[in-house]
Coordinates of C-alpha atoms in Angstrom, one line a residue:
X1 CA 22.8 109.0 -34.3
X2 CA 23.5 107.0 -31.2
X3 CA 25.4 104.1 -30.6
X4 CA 22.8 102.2 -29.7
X5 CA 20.1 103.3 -32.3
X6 CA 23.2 102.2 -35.1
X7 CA 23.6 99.3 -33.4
X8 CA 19.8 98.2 -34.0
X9 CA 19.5 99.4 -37.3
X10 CA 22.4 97.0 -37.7
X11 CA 20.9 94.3 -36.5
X12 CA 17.7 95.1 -38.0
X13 CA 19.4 95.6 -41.7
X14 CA 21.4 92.5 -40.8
X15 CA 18.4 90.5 -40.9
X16 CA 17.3 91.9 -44.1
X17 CA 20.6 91.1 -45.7
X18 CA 21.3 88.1 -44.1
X19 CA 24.7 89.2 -42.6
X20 CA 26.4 87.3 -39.6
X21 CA 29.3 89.7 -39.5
X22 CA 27.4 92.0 -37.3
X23 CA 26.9 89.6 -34.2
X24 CA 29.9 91.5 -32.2
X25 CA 26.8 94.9 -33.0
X26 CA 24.5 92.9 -31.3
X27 CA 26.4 91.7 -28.3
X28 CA 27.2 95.4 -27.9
X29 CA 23.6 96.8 -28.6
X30 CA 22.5 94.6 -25.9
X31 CA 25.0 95.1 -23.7
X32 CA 24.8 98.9 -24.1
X33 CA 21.1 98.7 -23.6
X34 CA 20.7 97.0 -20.9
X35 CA 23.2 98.8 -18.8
X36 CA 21.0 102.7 -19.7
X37 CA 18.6 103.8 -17.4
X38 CA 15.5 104.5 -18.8
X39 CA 15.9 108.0 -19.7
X40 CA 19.1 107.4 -21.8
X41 CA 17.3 104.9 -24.0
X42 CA 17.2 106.2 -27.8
X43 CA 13.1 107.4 -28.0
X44 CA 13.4 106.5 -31.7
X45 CA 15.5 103.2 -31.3
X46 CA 12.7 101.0 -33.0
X47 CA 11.1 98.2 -30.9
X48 CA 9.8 94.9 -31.4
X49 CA 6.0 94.7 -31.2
X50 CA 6.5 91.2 -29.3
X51 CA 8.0 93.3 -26.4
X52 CA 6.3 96.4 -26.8
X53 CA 2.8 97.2 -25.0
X54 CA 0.7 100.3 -26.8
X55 CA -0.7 101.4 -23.2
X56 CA 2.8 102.6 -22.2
X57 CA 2.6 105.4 -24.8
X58 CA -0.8 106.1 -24.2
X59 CA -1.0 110.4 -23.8
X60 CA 3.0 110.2 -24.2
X61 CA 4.4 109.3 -27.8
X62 CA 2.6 108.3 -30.9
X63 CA 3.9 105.2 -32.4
X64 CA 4.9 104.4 -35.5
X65 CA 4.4 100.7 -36.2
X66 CA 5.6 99.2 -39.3
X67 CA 4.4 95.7 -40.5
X68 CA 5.6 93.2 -42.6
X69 CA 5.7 89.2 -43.2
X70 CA 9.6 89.1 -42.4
X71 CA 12.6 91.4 -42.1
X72 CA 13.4 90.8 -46.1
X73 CA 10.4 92.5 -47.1
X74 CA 11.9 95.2 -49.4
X75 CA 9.5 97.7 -48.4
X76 CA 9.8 97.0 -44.5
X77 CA 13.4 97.7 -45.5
X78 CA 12.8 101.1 -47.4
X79 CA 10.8 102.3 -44.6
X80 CA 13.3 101.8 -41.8
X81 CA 15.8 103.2 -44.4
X82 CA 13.4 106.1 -44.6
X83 CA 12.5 106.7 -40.6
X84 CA 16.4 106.5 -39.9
X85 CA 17.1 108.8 -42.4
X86 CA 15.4 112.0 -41.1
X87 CA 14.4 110.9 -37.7
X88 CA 14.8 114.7 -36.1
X89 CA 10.9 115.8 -37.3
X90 CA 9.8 112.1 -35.6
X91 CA 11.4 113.3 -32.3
X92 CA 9.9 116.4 -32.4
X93 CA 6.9 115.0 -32.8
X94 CA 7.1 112.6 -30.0
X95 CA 7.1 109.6 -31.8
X96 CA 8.3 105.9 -31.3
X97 CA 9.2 103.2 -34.1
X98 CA 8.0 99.5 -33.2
X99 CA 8.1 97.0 -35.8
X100 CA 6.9 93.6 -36.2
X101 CA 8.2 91.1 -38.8
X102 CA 7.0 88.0 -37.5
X103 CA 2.8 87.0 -38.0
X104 CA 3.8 83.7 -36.0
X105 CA 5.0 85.6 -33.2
X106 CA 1.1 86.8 -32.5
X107 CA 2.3 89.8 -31.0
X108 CA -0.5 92.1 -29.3
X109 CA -0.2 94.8 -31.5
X110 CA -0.1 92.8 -34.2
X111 CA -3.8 91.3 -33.9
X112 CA -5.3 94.6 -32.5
X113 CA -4.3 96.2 -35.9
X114 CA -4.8 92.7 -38.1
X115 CA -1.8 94.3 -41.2
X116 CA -1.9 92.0 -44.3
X117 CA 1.6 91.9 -45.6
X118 CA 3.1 94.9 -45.5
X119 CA 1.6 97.9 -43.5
X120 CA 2.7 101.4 -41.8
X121 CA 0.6 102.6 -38.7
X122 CA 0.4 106.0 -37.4
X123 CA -1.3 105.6 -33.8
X124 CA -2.6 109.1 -32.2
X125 CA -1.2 109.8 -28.8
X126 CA -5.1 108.8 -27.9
X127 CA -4.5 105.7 -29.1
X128 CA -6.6 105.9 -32.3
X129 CA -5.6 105.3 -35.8
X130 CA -4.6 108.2 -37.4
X131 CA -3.6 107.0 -41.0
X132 CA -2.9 103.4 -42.7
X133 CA -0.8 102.7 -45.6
X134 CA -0.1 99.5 -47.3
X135 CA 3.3 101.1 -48.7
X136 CA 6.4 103.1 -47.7
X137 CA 5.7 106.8 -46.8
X138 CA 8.8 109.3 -46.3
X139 CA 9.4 111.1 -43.0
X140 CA 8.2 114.5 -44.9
X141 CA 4.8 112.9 -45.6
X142 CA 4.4 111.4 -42.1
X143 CA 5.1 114.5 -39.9
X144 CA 2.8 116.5 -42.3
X145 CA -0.2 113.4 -41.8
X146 CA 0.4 113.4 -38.0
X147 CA 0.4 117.8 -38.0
X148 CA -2.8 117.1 -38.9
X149 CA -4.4 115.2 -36.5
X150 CA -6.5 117.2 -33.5
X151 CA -4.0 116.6 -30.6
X152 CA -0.5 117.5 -32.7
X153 CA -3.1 120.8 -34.0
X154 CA -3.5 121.4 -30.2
X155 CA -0.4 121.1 -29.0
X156 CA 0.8 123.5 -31.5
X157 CA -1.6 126.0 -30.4
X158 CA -1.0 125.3 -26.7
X159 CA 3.1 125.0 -27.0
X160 CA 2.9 122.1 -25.1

């Protein structure tokens, strides 16, 4: 895992727990982040749906957007646990993590999907919806939904 993506997980787990002792991650998350070009950015560091527009992945990635009503939710917490731990099948499978913890924050993605509570999205690389689940689903369950849908099942076919 790199540097960065333990740094956000930090932060992210941070605000789950409460913890201030991980302020000095975050000044270096940041840091480190802003200073990568583009290419060196973590594909499966997980993004914040506030700064996060679906059209850039359009064709390229297929996002993984998990929902809850704030960063304590235990389940929003037992579903980054779960991406983080076995994020190697995500990768292959050309997939990005947003999340979105905040229903003030009105985020785009937020009211194009309308979650209630707590809610994992699996977007096709099309855009579309390819699966909903209102709780926490394991890396091994994911990859198998998404090796179902028609563009992963052509891409396989294809090797591209």
């Amino acid at each position: 895992m790199t540097q960065t993506k333990r740094a956000i997980f930090a932060v992210i787990l941070g605000l789950c727990t409460g913890q201030s002792a991980i302020s000095q991650d975050i000044a270096t998350a940041s840091e480190s982040t802003t200073e990568l070009p583009q290419e060196a950015v973590d594909p499966l560091a997980p993004r914040d749906a506030t700064e996060t527009n679906l059209n850039d992945f359009l064709w390229l990635n297929r996002p993984i957007i998990v929902f809850a009503d704030t960063a304590a939710d235990p389940r929003f917490q037992e579903q980054m646990a779960l991406l983080e731990e076995r994020s190697g099948p995500l990768l292959d499978r050309d997939a990005v993590i947003i999340f979105d913890t905040d229903p003030d924050a009105g985020s785009a993605i937020r009211t194009e999907l309308r979650p209630r509570g707590f809610a994992l999205v699996v977007l096709t690389k099309d855009g579309a919806v390819g699966f909903r689940s209102p709780s926490p689903r394991d890396v091994r369950e994911i990859t198998r939904r998404i090796d179902n849908f028609s563009i992963r099942q052509e891409e396989l076919r294809t090797g591209g």
